């Protein structure tokens, strides 16, 4: 992933990156997710999408670029897009998107209504409310 690239990020992964704590589907996935999260610290240009993205690359549910649970994950994406006032394919900087997710979803306690049935929900419930005041997640 080069610094000049626009990084494709699924809308709901704005929340996943915020709550990520080093747990995941496999060691390879966890390592890759840590790299993605680290990359976001450079505030890259991103394209917010409702389909497979950079995070999905090493996910075991990714089958040739299509999520096996697409109906579920696309619902998460659509809800995040709606609450953030974005449309599929919107381009922005990571910090702007992360700020929208924080302000309009996480700080308002709306995360659980979007993805409360997710297998990683227990991690997120423990971490709800742990956000900095500078807009970074």
PDB file of C-alpha atoms in Angstrom:
ATOM      1  CA  UNK A   1       0.000   0.000   0.000  1.00  0.00           C
ATOM      2  CA  UNK A   2       1.772   3.153  -1.203  1.00  0.00           C
ATOM      3  CA  UNK A   3       1.261   6.490   0.520  1.00  0.00           C
ATOM      4  CA  UNK A   4      -0.024   8.088  -2.703  1.00  0.00           C
ATOM      5  CA  UNK A   5      -2.807   5.546  -3.178  1.00  0.00           C
ATOM      6  CA  UNK A   6      -6.422   6.236  -2.343  1.00  0.00           C
ATOM      7  CA  UNK A   7      -7.261   3.571   0.224  1.00  0.00           C
ATOM      8  CA  UNK A   8     -10.603   1.814  -0.203  1.00  0.00           C
ATOM      9  CA  UNK A   9     -12.363   1.516   3.176  1.00  0.00           C
ATOM     10  CA  UNK A  10     -15.745  -0.116   3.779  1.00  0.00           C
ATOM     11  CA  UNK A  11     -17.961   2.325   5.638  1.00  0.00           C
ATOM     12  CA  UNK A  12     -18.458   0.069   8.668  1.00  0.00           C
ATOM     13  CA  UNK A  13     -14.709  -0.505   8.924  1.00  0.00           C
ATOM     14  CA  UNK A  14     -14.537   3.058  10.235  1.00  0.00           C
ATOM     15  CA  UNK A  15     -15.944   1.570  13.430  1.00  0.00           C
ATOM     16  CA  UNK A  16     -13.888  -1.641  13.281  1.00  0.00           C
ATOM     17  CA  UNK A  17     -10.624   0.272  12.999  1.00  0.00           C
ATOM     18  CA  UNK A  18     -11.645   2.393  15.987  1.00  0.00           C
ATOM     19  CA  UNK A  19     -12.249  -0.644  18.190  1.00  0.00           C
ATOM     20  CA  UNK A  20      -9.542  -2.971  16.876  1.00  0.00           C
ATOM     21  CA  UNK A  21      -7.369  -4.387  19.661  1.00  0.00           C
ATOM     22  CA  UNK A  22      -5.304  -7.104  18.012  1.00  0.00           C
ATOM     23  CA  UNK A  23      -7.895  -9.858  17.777  1.00  0.00           C
ATOM     24  CA  UNK A  24      -9.248 -11.315  14.572  1.00  0.00           C
ATOM     25  CA  UNK A  25      -9.893 -14.248  12.306  1.00  0.00           C
ATOM     26  CA  UNK A  26      -6.235 -15.320  12.010  1.00  0.00           C
ATOM     27  CA  UNK A  27      -2.708 -14.131  12.760  1.00  0.00           C
ATOM     28  CA  UNK A  28      -2.396 -12.988   9.142  1.00  0.00           C
ATOM     29  CA  UNK A  29      -5.620 -10.995   9.331  1.00  0.00           C
ATOM     30  CA  UNK A  30      -4.601  -9.393  12.642  1.00  0.00           C
ATOM     31  CA  UNK A  31      -1.195  -8.372  11.273  1.00  0.00           C
ATOM     32  CA  UNK A  32      -2.788  -6.907   8.150  1.00  0.00           C
ATOM     33  CA  UNK A  33      -5.405  -5.027  10.196  1.00  0.00           C
ATOM     34  CA  UNK A  34      -2.626  -3.555  12.350  1.00  0.00           C
ATOM     35  CA  UNK A  35      -0.900  -2.349   9.160  1.00  0.00           C
ATOM     36  CA  UNK A  36      -4.138  -0.781   7.892  1.00  0.00           C
ATOM     37  CA  UNK A  37      -4.732   0.949  11.231  1.00  0.00           C
ATOM     38  CA  UNK A  38      -1.143   2.197  11.230  1.00  0.00           C
ATOM     39  CA  UNK A  39      -1.590   3.486   7.662  1.00  0.00           C
ATOM     40  CA  UNK A  40      -4.641   5.489   8.759  1.00  0.00           C
ATOM     41  CA  UNK A  41      -2.396   7.420  11.175  1.00  0.00           C
ATOM     42  CA  UNK A  42      -0.894   9.087   8.074  1.00  0.00           C
ATOM     43  CA  UNK A  43      -4.371  10.467   7.223  1.00  0.00           C
ATOM     44  CA  UNK A  44      -4.511   9.112   3.654  1.00  0.00           C
ATOM     45  CA  UNK A  45      -7.160   9.931   1.082  1.00  0.00           C
ATOM     46  CA  UNK A  46      -9.806   7.232   1.273  1.00  0.00           C
ATOM     47  CA  UNK A  47     -12.745   6.098  -0.821  1.00  0.00           C
ATOM     48  CA  UNK A  48     -15.595   5.043   1.468  1.00  0.00           C
ATOM     49  CA  UNK A  49     -17.368   2.064  -0.093  1.00  0.00           C
ATOM     50  CA  UNK A  50     -20.005  -0.624   0.503  1.00  0.00           C
ATOM     51  CA  UNK A  51     -17.955  -3.564  -0.794  1.00  0.00           C
ATOM     52  CA  UNK A  52     -14.689  -5.424  -0.162  1.00  0.00           C
ATOM     53  CA  UNK A  53     -11.822  -3.125   0.793  1.00  0.00           C
ATOM     54  CA  UNK A  54      -8.239  -3.158   2.035  1.00  0.00           C
ATOM     55  CA  UNK A  55      -9.259  -4.606   5.430  1.00  0.00           C
ATOM     56  CA  UNK A  56     -11.111  -7.467   3.706  1.00  0.00           C
ATOM     57  CA  UNK A  57      -8.046  -8.577   1.754  1.00  0.00           C
ATOM     58  CA  UNK A  58      -7.024 -11.227   4.338  1.00  0.00           C
ATOM     59  CA  UNK A  59     -10.478 -11.952   5.789  1.00  0.00           C
ATOM     60  CA  UNK A  60     -11.529 -15.615   5.512  1.00  0.00           C
ATOM     61  CA  UNK A  61     -15.026 -14.466   4.474  1.00  0.00           C
ATOM     62  CA  UNK A  62     -13.559 -12.797   1.360  1.00  0.00           C
ATOM     63  CA  UNK A  63     -14.093 -15.054  -1.647  1.00  0.00           C
ATOM     64  CA  UNK A  64     -12.556 -13.531  -4.760  1.00  0.00           C
ATOM     65  CA  UNK A  65     -13.365 -10.006  -3.602  1.00  0.00           C
ATOM     66  CA  UNK A  66     -16.900 -10.772  -2.421  1.00  0.00           C
ATOM     67  CA  UNK A  67     -17.869 -11.124   1.238  1.00  0.00           C
ATOM     68  CA  UNK A  68     -19.641 -14.374   2.118  1.00  0.00           C
ATOM     69  CA  UNK A  69     -21.794 -12.336   4.509  1.00  0.00           C
ATOM     70  CA  UNK A  70     -22.376  -9.496   2.031  1.00  0.00           C
ATOM     71  CA  UNK A  71     -26.032  -8.996   2.962  1.00  0.00           C
ATOM     72  CA  UNK A  72     -25.068  -8.350   6.567  1.00  0.00           C
ATOM     73  CA  UNK A  73     -21.948  -6.258   5.977  1.00  0.00           C
ATOM     74  CA  UNK A  74     -23.551  -4.152   3.253  1.00  0.00           C
ATOM     75  CA  UNK A  75     -26.320  -3.332   5.738  1.00  0.00           C
ATOM     76  CA  UNK A  76     -23.676  -2.133   8.207  1.00  0.00           C
ATOM     77  CA  UNK A  77     -22.063  -0.049   5.451  1.00  0.00           C
ATOM     78  CA  UNK A  78     -25.342   1.503   4.339  1.00  0.00           C
ATOM     79  CA  UNK A  79     -26.212   2.517   7.907  1.00  0.00           C
ATOM     80  CA  UNK A  80     -22.802   4.130   8.460  1.00  0.00           C
ATOM     81  CA  UNK A  81     -23.029   5.967   5.128  1.00  0.00           C
ATOM     82  CA  UNK A  82     -26.499   7.274   5.964  1.00  0.00           C
ATOM     83  CA  UNK A  83     -25.545   8.473   9.446  1.00  0.00           C
ATOM     84  CA  UNK A  84     -22.348  10.107   8.164  1.00  0.00           C
ATOM     85  CA  UNK A  85     -24.134  11.771   5.237  1.00  0.00           C
ATOM     86  CA  UNK A  86     -21.974  10.029   2.633  1.00  0.00           C
ATOM     87  CA  UNK A  87     -22.666   8.008  -0.485  1.00  0.00           C
ATOM     88  CA  UNK A  88     -20.909   4.917  -1.810  1.00  0.00           C
ATOM     89  CA  UNK A  89     -17.600   5.935  -3.376  1.00  0.00           C
ATOM     90  CA  UNK A  90     -17.226   9.223  -1.476  1.00  0.00           C
ATOM     91  CA  UNK A  91     -13.618  10.398  -1.277  1.00  0.00           C
ATOM     92  CA  UNK A  92     -12.233  12.183   1.765  1.00  0.00           C
ATOM     93  CA  UNK A  93      -9.317  12.081   4.167  1.00  0.00           C
ATOM     94  CA  UNK A  94      -9.289   9.371   6.824  1.00  0.00           C
ATOM     95  CA  UNK A  95      -9.402  11.840   9.735  1.00  0.00           C
ATOM     96  CA  UNK A  96     -12.494  13.538   8.315  1.00  0.00           C
ATOM     97  CA  UNK A  97     -14.288  10.203   7.942  1.00  0.00           C
ATOM     98  CA  UNK A  98     -13.116   8.985  11.363  1.00  0.00           C
ATOM     99  CA  UNK A  99     -14.400  12.228  12.866  1.00  0.00           C
ATOM    100  CA  UNK A 100     -17.830  11.718  11.286  1.00  0.00           C
ATOM    101  CA  UNK A 101     -17.982   8.140  12.584  1.00  0.00           C
ATOM    102  CA  UNK A 102     -16.962   9.297  16.057  1.00  0.00           C
ATOM    103  CA  UNK A 103     -19.335  12.266  16.204  1.00  0.00           C
ATOM    104  CA  UNK A 104     -22.417  10.823  14.517  1.00  0.00           C
ATOM    105  CA  UNK A 105     -22.257   7.177  15.571  1.00  0.00           C
ATOM    106  CA  UNK A 106     -19.861   6.327  18.391  1.00  0.00           C
ATOM    107  CA  UNK A 107     -20.400   9.336  20.667  1.00  0.00           C
ATOM    108  CA  UNK A 108     -24.167   9.107  20.166  1.00  0.00           C
ATOM    109  CA  UNK A 109     -24.228   5.430  21.193  1.00  0.00           C
ATOM    110  CA  UNK A 110     -25.508   4.244  17.803  1.00  0.00           C
ATOM    111  CA  UNK A 111     -22.863   1.608  17.044  1.00  0.00           C
ATOM    112  CA  UNK A 112     -24.808  -1.254  18.576  1.00  0.00           C
ATOM    113  CA  UNK A 113     -27.918  -0.539  16.487  1.00  0.00           C
ATOM    114  CA  UNK A 114     -25.761  -0.867  13.363  1.00  0.00           C
ATOM    115  CA  UNK A 115     -23.666  -3.925  14.177  1.00  0.00           C
ATOM    116  CA  UNK A 116     -24.717  -5.224  17.590  1.00  0.00           C
ATOM    117  CA  UNK A 117     -25.064  -8.744  16.174  1.00  0.00           C
ATOM    118  CA  UNK A 118     -21.469  -8.858  14.933  1.00  0.00           C
ATOM    119  CA  UNK A 119     -19.265 -11.630  16.315  1.00  0.00           C
ATOM    120  CA  UNK A 120     -16.822  -8.973  17.622  1.00  0.00           C
ATOM    121  CA  UNK A 121     -19.511  -6.974  19.486  1.00  0.00           C
ATOM    122  CA  UNK A 122     -18.192  -7.935  22.945  1.00  0.00           C
ATOM    123  CA  UNK A 123     -14.919  -6.118  22.221  1.00  0.00           C
ATOM    124  CA  UNK A 124     -16.774  -3.033  21.023  1.00  0.00           C
ATOM    125  CA  UNK A 125     -19.110  -2.971  24.009  1.00  0.00           C
ATOM    126  CA  UNK A 126     -16.126  -2.916  26.366  1.00  0.00           C
ATOM    127  CA  UNK A 127     -14.559  -0.042  24.436  1.00  0.00           C
ATOM    128  CA  UNK A 128     -17.610   2.173  23.828  1.00  0.00           C
ATOM    129  CA  UNK A 129     -16.803   5.752  24.749  1.00  0.00           C
ATOM    130  CA  UNK A 130     -12.986   5.531  24.599  1.00  0.00           C
ATOM    131  CA  UNK A 131     -12.363   8.273  22.048  1.00  0.00           C
ATOM    132  CA  UNK A 132     -10.119  11.308  22.071  1.00  0.00           C
ATOM    133  CA  UNK A 133     -11.379  14.856  21.786  1.00  0.00           C
ATOM    134  CA  UNK A 134      -9.215  15.667  18.748  1.00  0.00           C
ATOM    135  CA  UNK A 135     -11.400  13.761  16.280  1.00  0.00           C
ATOM    136  CA  UNK A 136      -9.036  10.823  15.954  1.00  0.00           C
ATOM    137  CA  UNK A 137     -10.253   7.355  16.708  1.00  0.00           C
TER     138      UNK A 137
END
